Amino acid sequence: MALLVVEDLHKRYGREEVLRGISLELEKGETKVIIGPSGTGKSTLLRCINRLTEPDRGRIWLDGVEVTSPRTNIYRIRSQIGFVFQDFNLFTHLTALDNVALGLIRVKRVPKREARERALRELERVGLADKADAYPAQLSGGQQQRVSIARALAMDPKLILFDEPTSALDPELIGEVLEVMIELAEGGMTMLVVTHEMGFARAVADEIIFMEHGVIVEQGPPEVLFTNPRVPRTAEFLRKITEFYGKSG
Amino acid sequence: MNLLFKWEWLPDLGKGLTLTVELTAACISIGAVLGFLLAVARIYTRGPLYWLASAYVQFFRGTPLLVQLFMVHFGLAGLGLRLTPLLSGIIAMGLNTAAYQAEYFRGAIQAVKRGQTLAALSLGMTRWQAILYVVLPQALRLVLPAWSNELVYMLKYTSIVYLIGLPDLTGVGRTIASRNFRFFEVYAVVALIYLALVLLVTMALRGLERRIRVPGLGTAR
Ligand SMILES: Nc1ncnc2c1ncn2[C@@H]1O[C@H](COP(=O)(O)OP(=O)(O)OP(=O)(O)O)[C@@H](O)[C@H]1O
Ligand SMILES: [Mg+2]
């Protein structure tokens, strides 16, 4: 069984059906990129995977454990799934170091000293050990996003979900975040990434998943999707985002 | 006009001052705990708990404090439940300030961005952990200015307890004044003591605000 299995996921908000039967799989160590127009349900899909949003129908498994089962300890599951938000959501009142250590201390019950040491190592990994004592408001967007990646990494997640991690950043800060993410992907982390940075997708994605109106229109390796997509709509959308975001991404 | 001041007033006024401080401390503490719970009920629950908390806040903010005090002290006694003046004072004013503090807490908790809670939950925290370790530390910093005002109000509002016979600072002043008819002088001294107390408390809270200040939160910028 794959590390992450999503089967026939449905979600509606009022009369609007946002997810209409999404199925996907992610093997251990794989990186998949989700693309699709605004309002298509990409964020909703990610939030359903760790049940920050409750799906209406469908099932999800993480490493053989059914996430959607009412008997599952959802807090435990969430602690095994990293989540990186578009607007970082670092804890405003805590320093970079304490942001990374908080989950270890409160969720994993790691002793404080040990947690801080681990947190410092994670900050080193994203190149921010020298900012350990800075508060989020004292960091650039790119630095904040790297701290939030360190915060996710500190929990030893089985999987990390990224929801447009660079789209709130000034163009000159995008590179430093993508660099960290590429390193993670190459290091064998399992990642599901909503992004329109096609340079990143080409570099590390095993598959690109094109979503529209709550369904997966097409999925496949980047080479195939870029050169020879099955559905015309995929080609059209890919052309649009490459124009908009640039080829290098 | 000749003004007269007697040092012998001071020991009694000192006792009154002590009672005022104790009364305020008791009310404000009860109010803080109850107010926090009311705020949580109004933000995080629906149904009966939400309605109960809302009705509570409306009632205590919508009726005069003095009427509330009389209801607790004389009203309950009429129903057979006799409370000491001190207990009546603490209960009535504690319940009253809880309603106001609930509104301040509610505003501050809601001013903490939703993404903060989402991030906490995504780490595997329970809702209570998210409130305790992420929302509350930020909300408390945000609420401190409004809360300081409430504390200063309470220091002064406790003066109404002389109406149920409690010898707080105002009550003692009234007794002394009516004994020697030096109303102006006695009340002037009483006023100065209140003023000093308020300034002291204000300064202490400003200091606290500065100590726990964090860049990017509220007035901290
Ligand atoms: N909590 C909510 N309540 C009601 N409607 C919602 C909620 N969250 C999302 N929606 C709606 O669901 C639809 C899909 O939203 P979602 O955020 O998942 O799209 P998205 O693909 O991530 O878009 P974007 O690229 O703009 O981030 C949108 O129409 C949105 O308005
Ligand atoms: Mg989105």
Coordinates of C-alpha atoms and ligand atoms in Angstrom, one line a residue:
Chain A
M1 CA 0.0 0.0 0.0
A2 CA 1.3 3.5 -0.8
L3 CA 2.2 5.8 2.0
L4 CA -0.7 8.1 1.3
V5 CA -3.9 6.8 -0.3
V6 CA -6.8 9.1 -1.1
E7 CA -9.9 7.5 -2.3
D8 CA -13.0 9.1 -3.8
L9 CA -12.9 12.3 -1.7
H10 CA -15.9 14.5 -1.7
K11 CA -16.5 17.9 0.0
R12 CA -19.2 20.5 -0.4
Y13 CA -19.6 23.9 1.1
G14 CA -23.3 24.7 1.1
R15 CA -24.5 24.1 -2.5
E16 CA -21.0 24.2 -4.0
E17 CA -19.3 20.8 -4.5
V18 CA -15.7 21.7 -4.1
L19 CA -14.2 18.2 -4.3
R20 CA -16.0 15.7 -6.5
G21 CA -14.3 12.4 -6.1
I22 CA -10.5 12.9 -5.8
S23 CA -8.3 9.8 -5.7
L24 CA -4.5 9.8 -5.6
E25 CA -1.6 7.9 -4.2
L26 CA 1.8 8.9 -3.0
E27 CA 4.6 6.3 -2.5
K28 CA 7.2 6.9 0.2
G29 CA 9.8 9.3 -1.0
E30 CA 7.7 10.7 -3.8
T31 CA 6.9 14.3 -4.6
K32 CA 3.8 15.2 -6.4
V33 CA 2.8 18.7 -7.5
I34 CA -0.8 19.8 -7.7
I35 CA -1.7 22.6 -10.1
G36 CA -5.1 24.1 -11.1
P37 CA -7.0 27.3 -11.4
S38 CA -8.1 29.3 -8.3
G39 CA -11.1 28.0 -6.5
T40 CA -10.6 24.5 -7.8
G41 CA -10.3 22.9 -4.4
K42 CA -6.6 22.4 -4.0
S43 CA -6.4 23.9 -0.5
T44 CA -9.5 22.1 0.5
L45 CA -8.0 18.8 -0.7
L46 CA -4.8 19.3 1.4
R47 CA -6.8 20.3 4.5
C48 CA -9.0 17.2 4.1
I49 CA -5.9 15.0 4.1
N50 CA -5.1 15.8 7.7
R51 CA -8.8 16.6 8.5
L52 CA -8.3 20.2 9.3
T53 CA -11.4 20.2 7.2
E54 CA -13.7 17.2 7.5
P55 CA -14.4 15.5 4.1
D56 CA -18.0 14.5 3.4
R57 CA -17.2 11.2 1.8
G58 CA -14.2 9.2 0.7
R59 CA -11.4 7.5 2.6
I60 CA -7.8 8.4 3.3
W61 CA -4.9 6.2 4.6
L62 CA -1.6 7.2 5.8
D63 CA 1.0 4.5 6.1
G64 CA -1.8 1.9 6.4
V65 CA -3.7 3.7 9.1
E66 CA -7.1 5.0 8.0
V67 CA -7.1 8.7 8.6
T68 CA -10.9 9.0 8.0
S69 CA -11.9 6.3 10.5
P70 CA -13.7 7.8 13.5
R71 CA -11.6 5.4 15.7
T72 CA -8.3 6.9 14.6
N73 CA -6.5 9.3 16.9
I74 CA -6.5 12.3 14.5
Y75 CA -4.1 14.3 16.7
R76 CA -1.5 11.6 16.3
I77 CA -2.1 11.5 12.5
R78 CA -1.7 15.3 12.3
S79 CA 1.5 15.2 14.2
Q80 CA 2.8 12.8 11.4
I81 CA 1.8 15.1 8.6
G82 CA 3.6 18.4 8.2
F83 CA 1.6 21.3 6.8
V84 CA 3.2 24.4 5.3
F85 CA 0.8 27.3 4.7
Q86 CA 0.8 29.9 2.0
D87 CA 1.1 32.7 4.6
F88 CA 3.5 30.8 6.9
N89 CA 1.3 31.1 10.1
L90 CA 4.3 31.1 12.4
F91 CA 3.3 31.6 16.0
T92 CA 3.6 35.4 16.4
H93 CA 4.5 35.4 20.1
L94 CA 7.4 32.9 19.8
T95 CA 10.9 33.2 18.5
A96 CA 12.0 31.1 15.5
L97 CA 13.5 28.5 17.8
D98 CA 10.4 28.2 20.0
N99 CA 8.2 28.0 16.9
V100 CA 10.1 24.9 15.9
A101 CA 10.3 23.5 19.4
L102 CA 6.6 24.0 20.4
G103 CA 5.2 20.9 18.7
L104 CA 8.0 18.8 20.1
I105 CA 7.3 20.0 23.6
R106 CA 3.6 20.0 23.7
V107 CA 2.6 17.3 21.2
K108 CA 5.5 14.9 21.4
R109 CA 6.3 15.6 25.0
V110 CA 10.0 15.9 24.3
P111 CA 11.9 17.5 27.3
K112 CA 12.4 21.3 26.7
R113 CA 16.2 21.2 26.4
E114 CA 16.2 18.4 24.0
A115 CA 13.4 20.0 22.0
R116 CA 15.4 23.2 21.7
E117 CA 18.5 21.4 20.5
R118 CA 16.5 19.5 17.9
A119 CA 14.9 22.8 16.9
L120 CA 18.2 24.4 16.4
R121 CA 19.4 21.6 14.2
E122 CA 16.3 22.0 12.0
L123 CA 16.9 25.7 11.8
E124 CA 20.5 24.9 10.7
R125 CA 19.0 22.6 8.0
V126 CA 17.1 25.5 6.5
G127 CA 20.0 27.9 6.9
L128 CA 18.6 30.0 9.7
A129 CA 20.5 29.0 12.9
D130 CA 21.5 32.6 13.3
K131 CA 17.9 33.7 13.4
A132 CA 16.9 31.4 16.2
D133 CA 16.1 34.3 18.6
A134 CA 14.2 36.4 16.1
Y135 CA 10.5 36.8 16.2
P136 CA 8.5 36.2 13.0
A137 CA 7.8 39.9 12.6
Q138 CA 11.6 40.4 12.4
L139 CA 12.1 37.9 9.6
S140 CA 11.5 38.3 5.8
G141 CA 8.8 36.3 4.2
G142 CA 11.3 33.8 2.8
Q143 CA 12.9 33.3 6.2
Q144 CA 9.5 32.9 7.8
Q145 CA 8.6 30.2 5.3
R146 CA 11.8 28.4 5.9
V147 CA 11.2 28.5 9.7
S148 CA 7.7 27.0 9.1
I149 CA 9.3 24.2 7.0
A150 CA 11.7 23.6 9.9
R151 CA 8.7 23.5 12.3
A152 CA 7.2 20.8 10.1
L153 CA 10.4 18.9 9.8
A154 CA 11.0 18.8 13.6
M155 CA 8.0 16.6 14.0
D156 CA 9.6 13.8 11.8
P157 CA 6.6 13.8 9.5
K158 CA 5.9 10.9 7.2
L159 CA 4.5 13.4 4.7
I160 CA 4.6 17.1 4.2
L161 CA 1.7 19.1 2.6
F162 CA 2.7 22.4 1.0
D163 CA -0.1 24.8 0.1
E164 CA 1.3 27.4 -2.3
P165 CA 4.4 27.9 -0.1
T166 CA 5.9 30.6 -2.3
S167 CA 2.9 32.5 -3.6
A168 CA 2.9 35.1 -0.8
L169 CA 6.6 35.8 -1.3
D170 CA 8.3 38.6 -3.2
P171 CA 9.9 37.1 -6.4
E172 CA 13.5 37.5 -5.1
L173 CA 12.6 35.4 -2.0
I174 CA 11.0 32.5 -3.8
G175 CA 14.4 30.9 -4.7
E176 CA 15.6 30.3 -1.1
V177 CA 12.4 28.5 -0.2
L178 CA 12.3 26.3 -3.3
E179 CA 16.0 25.5 -2.7
V180 CA 15.1 24.0 0.7
M181 CA 12.1 22.1 -0.8
I182 CA 14.2 20.7 -3.6
E183 CA 16.8 19.5 -1.0
L184 CA 14.0 17.8 1.0
A185 CA 12.6 16.1 -2.1
E186 CA 16.0 14.9 -3.1
G187 CA 16.6 13.7 0.4
G188 CA 13.7 11.3 0.2
M189 CA 10.9 13.3 1.9
T190 CA 7.4 12.5 0.8
M191 CA 5.8 15.7 -0.3
L192 CA 2.5 16.8 -1.8
V193 CA 2.9 20.3 -3.1
V194 CA 0.3 22.8 -4.5
T195 CA 2.4 25.2 -6.5
H196 CA 2.6 26.8 -9.9
E197 CA 6.4 27.0 -9.8
M198 CA 7.0 24.7 -12.8
G199 CA 10.7 24.9 -12.4
F200 CA 10.3 23.1 -9.1
A201 CA 7.9 20.6 -10.6
R202 CA 10.3 19.8 -13.5
A203 CA 13.2 19.5 -11.1
V204 CA 11.7 17.1 -8.5
A205 CA 8.1 16.1 -9.1
D206 CA 7.5 12.5 -9.9
E207 CA 4.0 13.5 -11.1
I208 CA 2.0 16.6 -11.8
I209 CA -1.7 16.5 -10.9
F210 CA -3.9 18.9 -12.8
M211 CA -7.1 19.7 -10.9
E212 CA -10.1 21.6 -12.1
H213 CA -13.6 22.1 -10.6
G214 CA -13.0 19.5 -7.9
V215 CA -11.8 16.7 -10.1
I216 CA -8.4 15.5 -11.3
V217 CA -8.3 16.2 -15.0
E218 CA -5.0 14.6 -15.7
Q219 CA -1.9 13.4 -13.9
G220 CA 1.5 12.1 -15.0
P221 CA 5.2 12.7 -15.0
P222 CA 6.2 16.3 -15.8
E223 CA 7.9 15.3 -19.1
V224 CA 4.7 13.8 -20.3
L225 CA 2.4 16.5 -19.2
F226 CA 4.6 19.2 -20.7
T227 CA 5.3 17.6 -24.0
N228 CA 2.4 15.3 -24.6
P229 CA -0.7 15.9 -22.4
R230 CA -3.7 13.7 -23.0
V231 CA -6.3 16.5 -22.4
P232 CA -6.1 19.8 -24.4
R233 CA -7.2 21.7 -21.3
T234 CA -4.0 20.5 -19.5
A235 CA -1.8 21.9 -22.2
E236 CA -3.7 25.2 -22.2
F237 CA -3.4 25.6 -18.4
L238 CA 0.3 24.7 -18.4
R239 CA 1.0 27.2 -21.1
K240 CA -0.8 29.9 -19.1
I241 CA 1.1 29.3 -15.9
T242 CA 4.5 29.0 -17.6
E243 CA 3.8 32.3 -19.3
F244 CA 2.7 33.8 -16.0
Y245 CA 5.3 32.4 -13.7
G246 CA 8.2 32.1 -16.2
K247 CA 9.9 29.0 -17.2
S248 CA 12.6 29.0 -14.6
G249 CA 10.0 29.2 -11.8
Chain B
M1 CA -11.6 79.1 55.0
N2 CA -9.2 77.1 57.1
L3 CA -8.2 73.6 56.2
L4 CA -7.6 71.0 58.8
F5 CA -5.8 67.7 58.5
K6 CA -5.3 65.2 61.3
W7 CA -2.7 62.4 61.2
E8 CA -5.0 60.3 63.4
W9 CA -7.3 59.8 60.4
L10 CA -4.6 57.9 58.6
P11 CA -4.6 54.5 60.4
D12 CA -8.3 54.1 59.8
L13 CA -8.0 55.2 56.2
G14 CA -5.2 52.7 55.8
K15 CA -7.5 49.9 56.9
G16 CA -10.1 51.1 54.4
L17 CA -7.4 51.2 51.7
T18 CA -6.5 47.6 52.5
L19 CA -10.1 46.5 52.2
T20 CA -10.4 48.4 48.9
V21 CA -7.3 46.7 47.5
E22 CA -8.4 43.2 48.7
L23 CA -11.9 43.6 47.4
T24 CA -10.6 44.8 44.0
A25 CA -8.1 41.9 43.8
A26 CA -10.8 39.4 44.7
C27 CA -13.3 40.7 42.2
I28 CA -10.9 41.2 39.4
S29 CA -9.5 37.6 39.8
I30 CA -12.9 36.0 39.9
G31 CA -13.8 38.2 36.9
A32 CA -10.8 37.2 35.0
V33 CA -11.4 33.4 35.3
L34 CA -15.1 33.6 34.8
G35 CA -14.7 36.2 32.0
F36 CA -12.2 34.0 30.2
L37 CA -14.6 31.0 30.3
L38 CA -17.5 33.2 29.1
A39 CA -15.4 34.4 26.2
V40 CA -14.4 30.9 25.3
A41 CA -18.0 29.8 25.5
R42 CA -19.1 32.7 23.2
I43 CA -16.4 32.0 20.7
Y44 CA -16.0 28.3 20.6
T45 CA -19.4 26.8 21.4
R46 CA -22.8 26.9 19.9
G47 CA -26.2 26.1 21.4
P48 CA -27.1 26.4 25.1
L49 CA -23.6 27.3 26.4
Y50 CA -23.3 30.1 23.8
W51 CA -26.8 31.4 24.7
L52 CA -26.2 31.2 28.4
A53 CA -22.9 33.0 28.2
S54 CA -24.4 35.7 25.9
A55 CA -27.4 36.3 28.2
Y56 CA -25.0 36.6 31.1
V57 CA -22.9 39.2 29.5
Q58 CA -26.0 41.1 28.3
F59 CA -27.6 41.1 31.7
F60 CA -24.5 42.3 33.7
R61 CA -23.6 44.9 31.1
G62 CA -27.1 46.1 30.7
T63 CA -28.0 46.8 34.3
P64 CA -26.5 49.2 36.9
L65 CA -23.8 47.7 39.1
L66 CA -25.5 49.2 42.2
V67 CA -28.7 47.4 41.4
Q68 CA -26.7 44.1 41.0
L69 CA -25.0 44.7 44.4
F70 CA -28.4 45.4 46.1
M71 CA -29.9 42.3 44.4
V72 CA -27.1 40.1 45.8
H73 CA -27.0 41.6 49.2
F74 CA -30.6 42.7 50.0
G75 CA -32.4 40.7 47.4
L76 CA -31.0 37.3 48.3
A77 CA -31.4 38.1 52.0
G78 CA -35.1 38.7 51.2
L79 CA -35.2 35.2 49.8
G80 CA -33.6 33.8 53.0
L81 CA -30.0 33.7 51.8
R82 CA -28.0 36.1 54.1
L83 CA -24.5 37.0 52.9
T84 CA -22.0 39.1 54.8
P85 CA -21.4 42.5 53.2
L86 CA -17.9 41.4 52.1
L87 CA -19.1 38.3 50.4
S88 CA -22.0 40.2 48.7
G89 CA -19.5 42.8 47.5
I90 CA -17.1 40.3 46.1
I91 CA -19.8 38.3 44.4
A92 CA -21.7 41.1 42.9
M93 CA -18.7 43.0 41.6
G94 CA -16.8 39.8 40.5
L95 CA -19.9 38.8 38.5
N96 CA -20.1 42.2 37.0
T97 CA -16.5 42.7 35.9
A98 CA -16.6 39.1 34.5
A99 CA -19.1 40.3 31.9
Y100 CA -16.9 43.2 30.9
Q101 CA -13.7 41.2 30.9
A102 CA -15.4 38.5 28.8
E103 CA -16.0 41.1 26.1
Y104 CA -12.3 42.2 26.2
F105 CA -11.1 38.6 26.1
R106 CA -13.5 37.9 23.3
G107 CA -12.2 40.8 21.2
A108 CA -8.6 39.8 21.9
I109 CA -9.0 36.1 21.2
Q110 CA -10.8 37.0 17.9
A111 CA -8.0 39.3 17.0
V112 CA -5.6 36.4 17.0
K113 CA -5.5 35.2 13.4
R114 CA -7.3 32.0 12.5
G115 CA -4.1 30.7 10.8
Q116 CA -2.4 30.6 14.2
T117 CA -4.9 28.0 15.4
L118 CA -4.7 26.1 12.1
A119 CA -1.0 25.9 12.4
A120 CA -1.3 24.6 16.0
L121 CA -3.9 22.0 15.1
S122 CA -1.7 20.9 12.1
L123 CA 1.1 20.0 14.6
G124 CA -1.3 17.7 16.3
M125 CA -2.4 19.9 19.2
T126 CA -5.9 19.5 20.6
R127 CA -8.2 22.5 20.5
W128 CA -7.5 23.2 24.2
Q129 CA -3.7 23.0 23.6
A130 CA -4.0 25.4 20.7
I131 CA -6.0 27.9 22.9
L132 CA -3.6 27.5 25.8
Y133 CA -0.3 27.6 24.1
V134 CA -0.9 29.7 21.0
V135 CA -4.1 31.8 21.2
L136 CA -4.0 32.7 24.9
P137 CA -0.4 34.0 25.1
Q138 CA -1.2 36.3 22.2
A139 CA -4.7 37.3 23.4
L140 CA -3.4 38.2 26.8
R141 CA -0.8 40.6 25.3
L142 CA -3.5 42.1 23.2
V143 CA -6.0 42.4 26.0
L144 CA -3.7 44.0 28.6
P145 CA -4.4 47.7 27.8
A146 CA -8.2 47.2 28.0
W147 CA -7.8 45.0 31.0
S148 CA -5.7 47.6 32.8
N149 CA -8.5 50.1 32.3
E150 CA -11.0 47.6 33.8
L151 CA -8.8 47.1 36.8
V152 CA -8.6 50.9 37.3
Y153 CA -12.4 51.2 37.0
M154 CA -12.8 48.4 39.6
L155 CA -10.5 50.1 42.0
K156 CA -12.8 53.1 41.9
Y157 CA -16.2 51.3 41.6
T158 CA -15.6 49.2 44.7
S159 CA -16.4 52.5 46.5
I160 CA -20.1 51.7 46.2
V161 CA -19.8 48.9 48.8
Y162 CA -20.0 51.5 51.6
L163 CA -23.7 51.5 50.7
I164 CA -24.0 48.0 52.1
G165 CA -22.0 49.0 55.2
L166 CA -18.4 47.9 54.2
P167 CA -15.6 50.1 55.6
D168 CA -13.6 50.4 52.5
L169 CA -11.6 53.6 51.8
T170 CA -14.7 55.5 50.8
G171 CA -16.7 54.1 53.7
V172 CA -14.0 55.0 56.3
G173 CA -13.7 58.4 54.8
R174 CA -17.4 59.0 55.2
T175 CA -17.4 57.8 58.8
I176 CA -14.5 60.2 59.7
A177 CA -16.0 63.1 57.8
S178 CA -19.4 62.7 59.4
R179 CA -17.8 62.6 62.8
N180 CA -15.9 65.9 62.5
F181 CA -17.7 67.5 59.6
R182 CA -14.4 68.1 57.7
F183 CA -16.0 66.8 54.5
F184 CA -13.8 68.6 52.1
E185 CA -10.5 67.7 53.8
V186 CA -11.3 64.1 54.4
Y187 CA -12.6 63.4 50.9
A188 CA -9.7 65.3 49.4
V189 CA -7.3 62.9 51.3
V190 CA -9.4 59.9 50.2
A191 CA -9.3 61.2 46.6
L192 CA -5.5 61.6 46.8
I193 CA -5.1 58.1 48.1
Y194 CA -7.2 56.7 45.2
L195 CA -5.2 58.7 42.8
A196 CA -1.9 57.4 44.1
L197 CA -3.3 53.9 44.0
V198 CA -4.4 54.2 40.4
L199 CA -1.2 55.8 39.3
L200 CA 0.8 53.0 41.0
V201 CA -1.3 50.3 39.3
T202 CA -1.2 51.9 36.0
M203 CA 2.6 52.2 36.1
A204 CA 3.0 48.6 37.2
L205 CA 0.8 47.4 34.3
R206 CA 2.7 49.6 31.8
G207 CA 5.9 47.9 33.1
L208 CA 4.3 44.5 32.6
E209 CA 3.2 45.4 29.1
R210 CA 6.7 46.4 28.2
R211 CA 8.2 43.3 29.7
I212 CA 6.0 40.8 27.8
R213 CA 6.0 42.9 24.6
V214 CA 6.7 41.0 21.4
P215 CA 7.4 42.4 18.0
G216 CA 4.5 42.1 15.7
L217 CA 1.8 41.8 18.4
G218 CA -0.6 44.7 19.1
T219 CA 1.1 47.9 20.3
A220 CA 4.4 46.3 20.1
R221 CA 5.5 47.7 16.8
Ligands
LIG1 N1 -14.5 27.3 4.8 C1 -15.1 27.5 3.6 N2 -16.4 27.8 3.6 C2 -17.1 28.0 2.5 N3 -16.5 27.9 1.3 C3 -15.2 27.6 1.2 C4 -14.4 27.4 2.4 N4 -13.2 27.1 2.0 C5 -13.2 27.1 0.7 N5 -14.4 27.4 0.2 C6 -14.8 27.5 -1.3 O1 -14.3 26.3 -1.9 C7 -13.8 26.5 -3.1 C8 -12.4 25.9 -3.3 O2 -11.5 26.6 -2.4 P1 -10.0 26.2 -2.2 O3 -9.4 27.2 -1.3 O4 -9.9 24.8 -1.9 O5 -9.5 26.5 -3.7 P2 -8.0 26.5 -4.2 O6 -7.9 25.6 -5.4 O7 -7.1 26.3 -3.1 O8 -7.9 28.0 -4.8 P3 -6.7 29.1 -4.7 O9 -5.8 28.7 -5.9 O10 -7.3 30.4 -4.9 O11 -6.0 28.9 -3.4 C9 -13.8 28.0 -3.3 O12 -14.9 28.4 -4.1 C10 -14.0 28.6 -2.0 O13 -14.8 29.7 -2.0
MG2 MG -5.6 27.5 -2.2

